[in-house]
Coordinates of C-alpha atoms in Angstrom, one line a residue:
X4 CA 162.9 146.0 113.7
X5 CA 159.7 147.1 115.5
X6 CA 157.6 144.7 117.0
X7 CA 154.4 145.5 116.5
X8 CA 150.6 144.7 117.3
X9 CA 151.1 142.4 113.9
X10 CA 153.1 139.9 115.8
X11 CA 151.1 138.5 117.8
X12 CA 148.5 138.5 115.5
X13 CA 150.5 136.0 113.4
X14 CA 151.2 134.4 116.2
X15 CA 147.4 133.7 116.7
X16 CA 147.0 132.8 113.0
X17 CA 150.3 130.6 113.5
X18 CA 148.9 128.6 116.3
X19 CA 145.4 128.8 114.5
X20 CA 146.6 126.8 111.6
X21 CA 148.9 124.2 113.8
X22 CA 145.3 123.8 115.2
X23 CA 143.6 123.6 112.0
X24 CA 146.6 120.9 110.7
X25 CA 146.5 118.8 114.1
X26 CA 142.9 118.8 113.9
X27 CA 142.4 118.1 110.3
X28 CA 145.1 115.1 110.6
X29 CA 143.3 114.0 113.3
X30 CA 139.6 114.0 111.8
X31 CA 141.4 112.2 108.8
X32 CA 143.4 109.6 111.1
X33 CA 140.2 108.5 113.3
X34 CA 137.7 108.3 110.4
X35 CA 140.1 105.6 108.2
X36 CA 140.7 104.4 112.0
X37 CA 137.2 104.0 112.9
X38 CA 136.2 102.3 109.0
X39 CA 138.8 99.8 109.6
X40 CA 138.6 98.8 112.9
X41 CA 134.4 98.2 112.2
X42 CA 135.5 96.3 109.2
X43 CA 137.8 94.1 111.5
X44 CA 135.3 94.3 114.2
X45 CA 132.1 93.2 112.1
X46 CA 134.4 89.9 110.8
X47 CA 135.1 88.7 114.4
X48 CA 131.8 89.4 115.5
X49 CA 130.7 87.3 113.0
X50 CA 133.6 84.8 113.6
X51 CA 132.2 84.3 116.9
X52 CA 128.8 84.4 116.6
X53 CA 129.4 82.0 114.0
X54 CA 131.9 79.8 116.9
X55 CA 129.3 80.4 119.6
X56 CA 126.4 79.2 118.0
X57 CA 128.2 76.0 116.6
X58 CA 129.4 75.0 120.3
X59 CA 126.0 75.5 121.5
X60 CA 124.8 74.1 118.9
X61 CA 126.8 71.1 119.4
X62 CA 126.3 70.7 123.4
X63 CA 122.5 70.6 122.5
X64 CA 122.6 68.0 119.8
X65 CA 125.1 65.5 122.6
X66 CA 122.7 66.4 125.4
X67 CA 119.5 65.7 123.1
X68 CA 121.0 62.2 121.7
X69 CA 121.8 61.0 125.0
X70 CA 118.4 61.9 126.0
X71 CA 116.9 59.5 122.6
X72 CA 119.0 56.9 123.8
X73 CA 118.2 56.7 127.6
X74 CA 114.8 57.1 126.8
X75 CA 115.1 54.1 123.9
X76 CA 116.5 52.5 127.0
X77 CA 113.6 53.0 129.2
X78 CA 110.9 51.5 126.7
X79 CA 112.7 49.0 126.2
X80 CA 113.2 47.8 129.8
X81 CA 109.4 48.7 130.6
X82 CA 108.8 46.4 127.8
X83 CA 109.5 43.5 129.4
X84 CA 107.0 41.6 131.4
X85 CA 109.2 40.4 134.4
X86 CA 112.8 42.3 134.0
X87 CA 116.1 40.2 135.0
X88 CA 119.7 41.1 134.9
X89 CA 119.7 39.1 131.6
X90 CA 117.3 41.5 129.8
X91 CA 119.0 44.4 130.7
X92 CA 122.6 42.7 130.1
X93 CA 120.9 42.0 126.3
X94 CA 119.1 46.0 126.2
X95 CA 122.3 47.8 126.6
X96 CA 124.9 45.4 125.5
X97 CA 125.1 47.6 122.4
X98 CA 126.2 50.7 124.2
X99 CA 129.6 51.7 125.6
X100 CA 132.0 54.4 125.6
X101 CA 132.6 55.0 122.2
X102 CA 128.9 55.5 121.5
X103 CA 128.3 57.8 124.5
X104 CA 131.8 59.4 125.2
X105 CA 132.1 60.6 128.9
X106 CA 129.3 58.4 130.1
X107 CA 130.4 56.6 133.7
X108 CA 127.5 54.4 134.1
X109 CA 123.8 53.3 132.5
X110 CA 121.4 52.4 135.4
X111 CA 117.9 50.9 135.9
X112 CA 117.0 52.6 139.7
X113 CA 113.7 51.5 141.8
X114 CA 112.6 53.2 144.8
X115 CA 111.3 51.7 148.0
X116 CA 110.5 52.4 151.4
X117 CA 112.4 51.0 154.2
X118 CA 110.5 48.4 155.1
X119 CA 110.7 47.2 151.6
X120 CA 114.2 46.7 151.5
X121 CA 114.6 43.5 152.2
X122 CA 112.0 42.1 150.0
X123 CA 112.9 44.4 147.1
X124 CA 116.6 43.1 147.4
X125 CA 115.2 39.1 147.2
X126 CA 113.2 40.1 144.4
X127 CA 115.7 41.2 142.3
X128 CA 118.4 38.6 143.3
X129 CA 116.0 35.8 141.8
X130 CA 116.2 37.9 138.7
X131 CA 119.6 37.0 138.2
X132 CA 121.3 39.4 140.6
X133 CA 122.2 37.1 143.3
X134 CA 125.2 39.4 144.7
X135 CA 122.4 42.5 144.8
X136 CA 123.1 44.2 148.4
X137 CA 120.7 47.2 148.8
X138 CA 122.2 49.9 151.0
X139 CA 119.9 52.0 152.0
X140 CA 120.5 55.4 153.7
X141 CA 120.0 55.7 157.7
X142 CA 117.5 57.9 158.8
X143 CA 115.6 58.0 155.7
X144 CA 112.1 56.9 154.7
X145 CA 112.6 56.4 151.0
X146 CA 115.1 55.1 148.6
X147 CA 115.2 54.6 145.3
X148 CA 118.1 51.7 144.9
X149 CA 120.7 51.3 141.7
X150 CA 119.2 47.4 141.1
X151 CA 120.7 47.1 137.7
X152 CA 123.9 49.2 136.1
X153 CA 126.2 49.0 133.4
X154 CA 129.3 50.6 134.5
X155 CA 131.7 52.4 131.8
X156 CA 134.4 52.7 134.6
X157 CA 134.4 49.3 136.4
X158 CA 132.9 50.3 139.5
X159 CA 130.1 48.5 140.6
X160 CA 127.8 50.7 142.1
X161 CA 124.5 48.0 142.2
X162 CA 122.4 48.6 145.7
X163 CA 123.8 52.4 146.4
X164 CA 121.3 54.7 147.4
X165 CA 121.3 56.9 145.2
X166 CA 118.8 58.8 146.6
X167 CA 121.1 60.0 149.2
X168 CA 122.8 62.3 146.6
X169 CA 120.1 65.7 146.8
X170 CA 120.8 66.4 142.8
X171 CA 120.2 62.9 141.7
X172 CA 117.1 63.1 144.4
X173 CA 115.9 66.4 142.6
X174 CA 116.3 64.9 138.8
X175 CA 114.2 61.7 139.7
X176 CA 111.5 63.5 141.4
X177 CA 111.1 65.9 138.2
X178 CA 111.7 63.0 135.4
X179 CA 109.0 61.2 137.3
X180 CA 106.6 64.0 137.6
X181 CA 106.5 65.3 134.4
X182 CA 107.0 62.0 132.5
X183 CA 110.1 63.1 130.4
X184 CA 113.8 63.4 130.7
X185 CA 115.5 65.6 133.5
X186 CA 119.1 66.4 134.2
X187 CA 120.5 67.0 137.8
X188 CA 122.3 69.9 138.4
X189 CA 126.1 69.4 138.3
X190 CA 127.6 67.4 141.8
X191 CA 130.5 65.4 142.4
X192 CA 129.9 61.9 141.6
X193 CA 129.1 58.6 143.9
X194 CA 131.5 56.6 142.7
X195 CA 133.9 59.3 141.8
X196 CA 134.4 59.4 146.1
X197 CA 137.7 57.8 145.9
X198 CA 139.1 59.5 142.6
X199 CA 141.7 62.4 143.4
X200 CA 140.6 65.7 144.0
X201 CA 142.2 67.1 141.6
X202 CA 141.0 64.8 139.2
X203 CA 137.6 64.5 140.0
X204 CA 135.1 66.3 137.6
X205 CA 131.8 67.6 137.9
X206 CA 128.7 65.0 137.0
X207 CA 125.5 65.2 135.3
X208 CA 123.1 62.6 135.8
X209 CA 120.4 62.1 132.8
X210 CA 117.1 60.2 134.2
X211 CA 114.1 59.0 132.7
X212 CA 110.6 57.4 134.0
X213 CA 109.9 53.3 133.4
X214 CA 106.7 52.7 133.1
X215 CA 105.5 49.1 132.2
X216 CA 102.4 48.5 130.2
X217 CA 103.4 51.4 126.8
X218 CA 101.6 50.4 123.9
X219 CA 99.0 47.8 125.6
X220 CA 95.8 48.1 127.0
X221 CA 97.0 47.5 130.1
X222 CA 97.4 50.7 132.1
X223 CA 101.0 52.1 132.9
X224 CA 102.6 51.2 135.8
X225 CA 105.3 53.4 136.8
X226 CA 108.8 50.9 137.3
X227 CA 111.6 53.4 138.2
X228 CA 114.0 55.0 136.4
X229 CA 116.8 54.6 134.0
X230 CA 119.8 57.0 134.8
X231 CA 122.9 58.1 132.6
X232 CA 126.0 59.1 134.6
X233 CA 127.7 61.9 132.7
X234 CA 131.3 63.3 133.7
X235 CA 130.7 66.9 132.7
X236 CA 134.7 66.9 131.0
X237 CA 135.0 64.2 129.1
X238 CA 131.6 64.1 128.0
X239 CA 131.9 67.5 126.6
X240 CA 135.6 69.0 125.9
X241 CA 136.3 66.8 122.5
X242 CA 133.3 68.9 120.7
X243 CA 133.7 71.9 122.6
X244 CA 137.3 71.9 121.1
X245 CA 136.0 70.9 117.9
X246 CA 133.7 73.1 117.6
X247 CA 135.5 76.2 118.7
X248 CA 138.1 75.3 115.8
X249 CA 140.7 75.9 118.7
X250 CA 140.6 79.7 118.7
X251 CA 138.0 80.2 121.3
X252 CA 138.5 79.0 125.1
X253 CA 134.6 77.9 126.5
X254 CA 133.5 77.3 129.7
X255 CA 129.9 75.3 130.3
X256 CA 128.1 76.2 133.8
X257 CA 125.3 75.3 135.9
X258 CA 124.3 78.5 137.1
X259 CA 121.8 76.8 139.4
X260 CA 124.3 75.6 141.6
X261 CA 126.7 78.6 142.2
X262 CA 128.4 78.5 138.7
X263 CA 129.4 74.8 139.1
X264 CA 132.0 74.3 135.8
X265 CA 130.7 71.6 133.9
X266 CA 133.0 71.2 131.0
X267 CA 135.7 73.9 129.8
X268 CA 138.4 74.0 127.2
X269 CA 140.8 76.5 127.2
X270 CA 143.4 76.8 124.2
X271 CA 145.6 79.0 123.4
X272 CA 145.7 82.4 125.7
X273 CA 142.5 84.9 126.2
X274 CA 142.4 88.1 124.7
X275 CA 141.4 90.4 127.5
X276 CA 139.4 94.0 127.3
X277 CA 137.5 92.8 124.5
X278 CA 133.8 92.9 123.3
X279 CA 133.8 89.7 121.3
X280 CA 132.8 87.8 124.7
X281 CA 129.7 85.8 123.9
X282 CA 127.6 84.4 126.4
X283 CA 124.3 81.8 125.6
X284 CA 121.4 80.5 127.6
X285 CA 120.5 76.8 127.1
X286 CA 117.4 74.9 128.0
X287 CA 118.2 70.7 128.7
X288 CA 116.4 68.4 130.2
X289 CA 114.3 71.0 132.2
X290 CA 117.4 72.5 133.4
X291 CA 119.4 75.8 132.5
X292 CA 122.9 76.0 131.8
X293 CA 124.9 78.7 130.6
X294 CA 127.9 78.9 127.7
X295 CA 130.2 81.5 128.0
X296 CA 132.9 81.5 124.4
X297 CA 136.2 84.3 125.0
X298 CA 138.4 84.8 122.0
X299 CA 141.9 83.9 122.0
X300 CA 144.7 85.8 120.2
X301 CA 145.3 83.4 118.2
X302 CA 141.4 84.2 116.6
X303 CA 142.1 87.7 116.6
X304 CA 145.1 87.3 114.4
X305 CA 143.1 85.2 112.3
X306 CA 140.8 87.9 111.4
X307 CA 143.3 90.7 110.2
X308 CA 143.2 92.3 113.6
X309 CA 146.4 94.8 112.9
X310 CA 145.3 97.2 110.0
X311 CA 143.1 100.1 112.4
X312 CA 146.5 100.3 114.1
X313 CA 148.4 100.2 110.8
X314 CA 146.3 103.2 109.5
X315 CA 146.2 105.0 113.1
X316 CA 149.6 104.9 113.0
X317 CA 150.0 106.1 109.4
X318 CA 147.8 109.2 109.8
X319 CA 149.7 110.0 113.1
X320 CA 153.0 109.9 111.5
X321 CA 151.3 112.1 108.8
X322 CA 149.6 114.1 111.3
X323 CA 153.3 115.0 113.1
X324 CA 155.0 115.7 109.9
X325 CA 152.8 118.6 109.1
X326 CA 153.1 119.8 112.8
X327 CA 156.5 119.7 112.4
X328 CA 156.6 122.3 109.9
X329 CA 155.0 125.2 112.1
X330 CA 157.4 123.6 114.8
X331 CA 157.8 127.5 115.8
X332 CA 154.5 127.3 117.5
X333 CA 155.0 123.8 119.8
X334 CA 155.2 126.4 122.5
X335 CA 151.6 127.9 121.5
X336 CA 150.0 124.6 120.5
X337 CA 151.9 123.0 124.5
X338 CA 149.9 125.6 126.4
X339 CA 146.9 125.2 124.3
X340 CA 146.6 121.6 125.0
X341 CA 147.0 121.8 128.8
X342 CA 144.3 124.2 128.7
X343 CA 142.0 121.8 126.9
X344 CA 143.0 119.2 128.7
X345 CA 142.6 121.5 132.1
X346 CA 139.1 122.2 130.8
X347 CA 138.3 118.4 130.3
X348 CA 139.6 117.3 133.9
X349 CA 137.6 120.1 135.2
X350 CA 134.3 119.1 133.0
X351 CA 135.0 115.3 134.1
X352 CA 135.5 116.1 137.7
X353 CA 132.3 117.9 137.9
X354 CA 130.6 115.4 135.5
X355 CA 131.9 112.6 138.2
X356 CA 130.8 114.7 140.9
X357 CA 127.5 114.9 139.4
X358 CA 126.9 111.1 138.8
X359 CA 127.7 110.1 142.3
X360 CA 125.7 112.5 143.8
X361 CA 122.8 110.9 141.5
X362 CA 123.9 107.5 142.0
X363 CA 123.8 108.0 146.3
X364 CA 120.2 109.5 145.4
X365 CA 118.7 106.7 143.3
X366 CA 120.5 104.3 146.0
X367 CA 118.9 105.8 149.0
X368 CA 115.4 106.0 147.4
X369 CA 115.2 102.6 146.0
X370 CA 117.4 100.3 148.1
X371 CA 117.2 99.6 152.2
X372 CA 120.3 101.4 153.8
X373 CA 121.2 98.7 155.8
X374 CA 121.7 95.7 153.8
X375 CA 122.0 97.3 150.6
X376 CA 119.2 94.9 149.1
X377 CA 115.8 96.5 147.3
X378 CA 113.5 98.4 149.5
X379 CA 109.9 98.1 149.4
X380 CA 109.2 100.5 146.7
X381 CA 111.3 99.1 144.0
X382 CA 109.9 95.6 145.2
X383 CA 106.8 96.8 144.1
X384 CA 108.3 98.4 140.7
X385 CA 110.0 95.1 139.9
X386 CA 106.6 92.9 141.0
X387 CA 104.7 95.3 139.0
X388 CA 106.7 94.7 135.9
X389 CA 107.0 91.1 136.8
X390 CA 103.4 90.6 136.4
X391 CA 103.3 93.0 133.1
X392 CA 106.0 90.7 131.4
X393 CA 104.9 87.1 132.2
X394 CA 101.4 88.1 131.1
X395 CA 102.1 87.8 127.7
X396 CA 104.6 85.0 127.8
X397 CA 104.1 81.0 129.0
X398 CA 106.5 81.1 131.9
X399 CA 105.7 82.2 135.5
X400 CA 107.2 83.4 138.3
X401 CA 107.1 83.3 142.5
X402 CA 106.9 85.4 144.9
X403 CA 108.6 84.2 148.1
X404 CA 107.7 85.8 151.4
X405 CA 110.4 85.5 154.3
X406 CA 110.5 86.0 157.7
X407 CA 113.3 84.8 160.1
X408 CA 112.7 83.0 163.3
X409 CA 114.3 83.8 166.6
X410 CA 115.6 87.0 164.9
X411 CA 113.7 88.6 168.2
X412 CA 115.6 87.1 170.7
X413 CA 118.8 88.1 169.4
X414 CA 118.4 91.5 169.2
X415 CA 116.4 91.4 172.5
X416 CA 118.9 89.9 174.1
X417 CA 122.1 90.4 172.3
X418 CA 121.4 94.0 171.4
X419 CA 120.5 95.8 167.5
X420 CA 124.2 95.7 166.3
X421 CA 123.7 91.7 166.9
X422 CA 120.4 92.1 165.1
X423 CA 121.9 94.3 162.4
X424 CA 124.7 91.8 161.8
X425 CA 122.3 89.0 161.3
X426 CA 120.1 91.3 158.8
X427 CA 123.7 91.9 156.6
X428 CA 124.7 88.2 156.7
X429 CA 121.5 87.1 155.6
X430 CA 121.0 89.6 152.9
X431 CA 124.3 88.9 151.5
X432 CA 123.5 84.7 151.7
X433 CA 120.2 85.6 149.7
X434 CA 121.9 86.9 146.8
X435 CA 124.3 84.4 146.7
X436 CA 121.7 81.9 146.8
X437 CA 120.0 83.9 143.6
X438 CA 120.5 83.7 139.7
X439 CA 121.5 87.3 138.9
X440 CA 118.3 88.1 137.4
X441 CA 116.3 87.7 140.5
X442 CA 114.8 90.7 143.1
X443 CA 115.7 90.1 146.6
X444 CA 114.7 93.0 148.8
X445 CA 114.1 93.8 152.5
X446 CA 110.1 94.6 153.5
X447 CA 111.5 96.3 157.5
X448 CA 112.9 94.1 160.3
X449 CA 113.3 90.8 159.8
X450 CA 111.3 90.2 156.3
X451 CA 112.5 89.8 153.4
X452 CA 110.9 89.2 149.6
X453 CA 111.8 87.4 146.6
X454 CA 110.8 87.3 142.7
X455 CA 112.0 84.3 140.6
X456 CA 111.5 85.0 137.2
X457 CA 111.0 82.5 134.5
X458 CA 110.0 79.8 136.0
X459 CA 108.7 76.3 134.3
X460 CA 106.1 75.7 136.2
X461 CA 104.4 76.3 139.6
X462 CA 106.6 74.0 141.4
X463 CA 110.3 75.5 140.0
X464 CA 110.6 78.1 143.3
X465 CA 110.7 74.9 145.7
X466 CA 114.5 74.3 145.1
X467 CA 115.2 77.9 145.9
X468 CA 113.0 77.7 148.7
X469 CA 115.0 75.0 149.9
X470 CA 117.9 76.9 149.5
X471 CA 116.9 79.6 151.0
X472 CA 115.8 77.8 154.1
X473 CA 119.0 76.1 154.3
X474 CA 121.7 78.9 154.1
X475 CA 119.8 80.8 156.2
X476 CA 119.7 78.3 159.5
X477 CA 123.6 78.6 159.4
X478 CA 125.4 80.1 162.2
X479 CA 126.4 83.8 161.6
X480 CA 129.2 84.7 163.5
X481 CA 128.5 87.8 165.7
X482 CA 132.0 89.1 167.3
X483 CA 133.4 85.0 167.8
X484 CA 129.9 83.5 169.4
X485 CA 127.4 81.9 166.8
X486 CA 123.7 83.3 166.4
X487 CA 121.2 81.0 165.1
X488 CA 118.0 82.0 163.0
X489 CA 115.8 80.3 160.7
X490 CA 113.3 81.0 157.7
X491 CA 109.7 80.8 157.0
X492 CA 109.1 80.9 154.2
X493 CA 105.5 81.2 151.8
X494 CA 105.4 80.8 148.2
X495 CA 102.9 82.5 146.1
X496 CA 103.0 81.7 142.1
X497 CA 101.2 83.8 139.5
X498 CA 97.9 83.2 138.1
X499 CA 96.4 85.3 135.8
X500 CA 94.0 88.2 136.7
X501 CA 96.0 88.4 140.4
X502 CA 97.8 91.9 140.7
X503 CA 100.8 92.6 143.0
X504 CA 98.9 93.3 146.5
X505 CA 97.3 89.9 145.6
X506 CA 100.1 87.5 145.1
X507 CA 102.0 89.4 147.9
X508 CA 99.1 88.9 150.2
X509 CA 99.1 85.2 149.3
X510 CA 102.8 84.7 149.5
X511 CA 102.1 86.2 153.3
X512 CA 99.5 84.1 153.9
X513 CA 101.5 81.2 153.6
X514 CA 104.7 82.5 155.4
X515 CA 102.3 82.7 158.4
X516 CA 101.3 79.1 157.2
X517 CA 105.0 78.2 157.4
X518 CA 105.2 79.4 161.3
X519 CA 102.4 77.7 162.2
X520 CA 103.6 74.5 161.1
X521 CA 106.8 74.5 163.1
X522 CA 108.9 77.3 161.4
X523 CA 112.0 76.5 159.1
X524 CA 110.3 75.4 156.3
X525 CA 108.3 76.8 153.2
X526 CA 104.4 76.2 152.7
X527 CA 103.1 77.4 149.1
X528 CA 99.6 79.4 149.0
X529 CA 97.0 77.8 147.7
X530 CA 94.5 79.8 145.2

């Protein structure tokens, strides 16, 4: 037989109908793939938007009822015209732990200078606390003293400071000030000091102003405060269990303080490399916490996960059958393959290639080469935009304006790689200290800037400012001997009609302010 030019021509037309076959099984395989995995994918979307919503949902509706009662709590106690252990025994004898689950302890707190210790504690021991021992804090001015408590737990915590305790401190100070409840950011309890550590849970601590004189003619008179001790895991898990039917593991943070867990439950075992991952924003109390819901398997079996790969693997089979049948051309449809697939590394590498080169561009033209944070110009981008977006919204946002003291001397005397050392530590401090949606950047030597997004009010960046101030004075190790600097630090908040060379000038202003007054500390601009 003579082997022609015909040969491999129907060798081509071989190989170009194994192609055809493959590709046609394919096309067939991934559409009925791709309808039924969106089928399965829109029901557990739904599933756990549905799940999500209900746990949030349901951490709202505890948080908000605790708030009604605490507050019930503190009309009641500044209703009465000279307050004794009696009243309040009578005021909250109706509550305990079945009403408010995961509750440690119900409080009535005063504050008081030192000098007023002693006749505070005499006061309140007539009133029918004659054990009462205030305890105040050395070395502090004020103190604002658990008089009267209802413990859940059986510790008596009556004449702790609680002051002492910066989270308890920060939710007095904002209940009192703006005249409604606040929640502290999540800590390790007081009296939780001589639980376990592997037993002890984060607390939550709900407070709310007393003021004598509601409902009269008589003006108010602000009292104190009455305080709810929460413990973040018992207070929460029953209902985030319930609520997640027990197909969904959920986790509660405080992402104000680092992440701190609050309350988590975690049946059954994640499902990992999945989409379904839903994460919510909650506002309680004037504080921001975050819920993140995963699916388990045991939700994904629930909701017919199984047929896509059911009908992938149906069409495949399929798929092979027919391949098999112009099995004389493997060899032609092989070499084919590791051509395309040649052609595809090839494409990727230089597609690879491509996007690093882009990404080292965009990094060096918008982000300071030495500590990686945001240079100047994308500062300005970001403040720009800042100003832009909270102009048609009722939040604000800060500007903070740093600048580090005694940075000078140690790379005078210690030399720039000390300096530079100092420049990274600090940078990477800052944006640990940061939520992930706020701009840090580096303005040239030792300044730095910050925008908080966001905010409540005018007074929200002080926390951070405090944050700031204190991670910063830390020593940084700089090869085995510590190097000490400090922050100054202004604050400028938004106003309308300001652009950015305005509120950066102000938030300047008052970084120099900050020096002036001593260093180490943070002095807000006026307007």
């Amino acid at each position: 037989m003579v082997s022609g030019p015909a040969s491999p021509r129907r060798r081509r037309a071989s190989a170009a109908l194994m192609v055809l076959v493959l590709l046609a099984g394919l096309v067939v395989t991934a559409t009925a793939y791709a309808t039924v995995e969106a089928g399965e994918d829109r029901y557990a979307d739904q599933v756990m938007d549905r799940y999500a919503g209900e746990v949030t949902a349901a951490i709202t509706d505890r948080v908000t009822r605790y708030g009604e009662t605490l507050t019930d709590m503190a009309y009641a106690v500044g209703a009465q015209s000279d307050l004794s252990a009696d009243d309040f025994t009578r005021i909250t004898a109706g509550l305990d732990t079945t009403r408010l689950p995961g509750a440690s302890a119900l409080g009535f707190v005063v504050p008081a200078v030192t000098a007023q210790t002693g006749a505070v504690q005499r006061y309140w021991r007539a009133r029918g606390n004659p054990d009462l021992r205030l305890q105040p804090e050395a070395g502090e001015a004020m103190h604002e003293y658990l008089i009267l408590e209802k413990a859940f737990d059986e510790r008596d915590m009556q004449g702790t400071d609680v002051g002492v305790s910066e989270p308890i401190s920060a939710a007095l100070y904002t209940a009192r000030h703006s005249n409604r409840l606040a929640i502290s950011s999540a800590y390790p309890a007081l009296r939780d000091s001589t639980v376990a550590a592997r037993s002890r849970q984060s607390s939550v601590v709900l407070a709310v102003p007393v003021h004598s004189g509601l409902g009269s003619a008589a003006p108010d008179e602000f009292k104190g405060w009455m305080l709810l001790g929460l413990r973040g895991q018992d207070f929460l898990a029953q209902a985030l269990l319930e609520r997640g039917h027990g197909t969904v593991q959920v986790s509660l943070t405080d992402p104000g303080e680092a992440g701190a867990v609050i309350a988590a439950v975690s049946p059954g075992t994640r499902a990992s490399g999945t989409t379904l991952v839903r994460q919510h924003n909650l506002s309680v109390g004037q504080r921001r916490w975050h819920v993140t819901v995963w699916p388990t398997h045991r939700l994904l079996t629930t909701t017919d996960r199984g047929m896509s790969r059911l009908t992938a693997a149906a069409g495949a089979v399929l798929t092979i059958l027919l391949a098999i049948m112009i099995g004389s051309l493997a060899g032609s449809r092989n070499r084919a393959l590791e051509q395309v697939d040649r052609a595809t590394a090839a494409l990727r590498l230089d597609i690879t290639r491509r996007e690093h080169v882009e990404a080292q561009l965009q990094q060096l033209a918008f982000h300071d080469p030495l500590t990686g944070l945001a240079n100047r110009l994308l500062f300005y981008d970001r403040l720009t935009h800042a100003i832009a977006t909270h102009a048609r919204g009722d939040r604000t946002f800060a500007v903070l304006f740093i600048d580090l003291d005694g940075f000078k001397q140690i790379n005078d005397q210690r030399g720039h790689h000390a300096g530079d050392a100092v420049l990274r530590e600090v940078a990477i401090r800052l944006r640990t200290e940061l939520r992930a949606g706020d701009t840090v950047a580096r303005f040239g030597g030792d300044e730095f800037a910050i925008i908080l997004e966001g905010l409540i009010d005018d007074v929200a960046a002080r926390p951070t400012a405090e944050r700031v101030i204190a991670v910063v004075q830390q020593p940084i190790d700089i090869d085995g001997e510590p190097a000490l600097v400090s922050a100054s630090v202004g604050i400028a908040v938004n106003r309308p009609g300001v652009d950015a060379e305005d509120i950066l000038r102000e938030a300047d202003a008052a970084m120099y302010a900050a020096k002036a007054a001593g260093k180490n500390r943070y002095v807000e601009a006026t307007s």
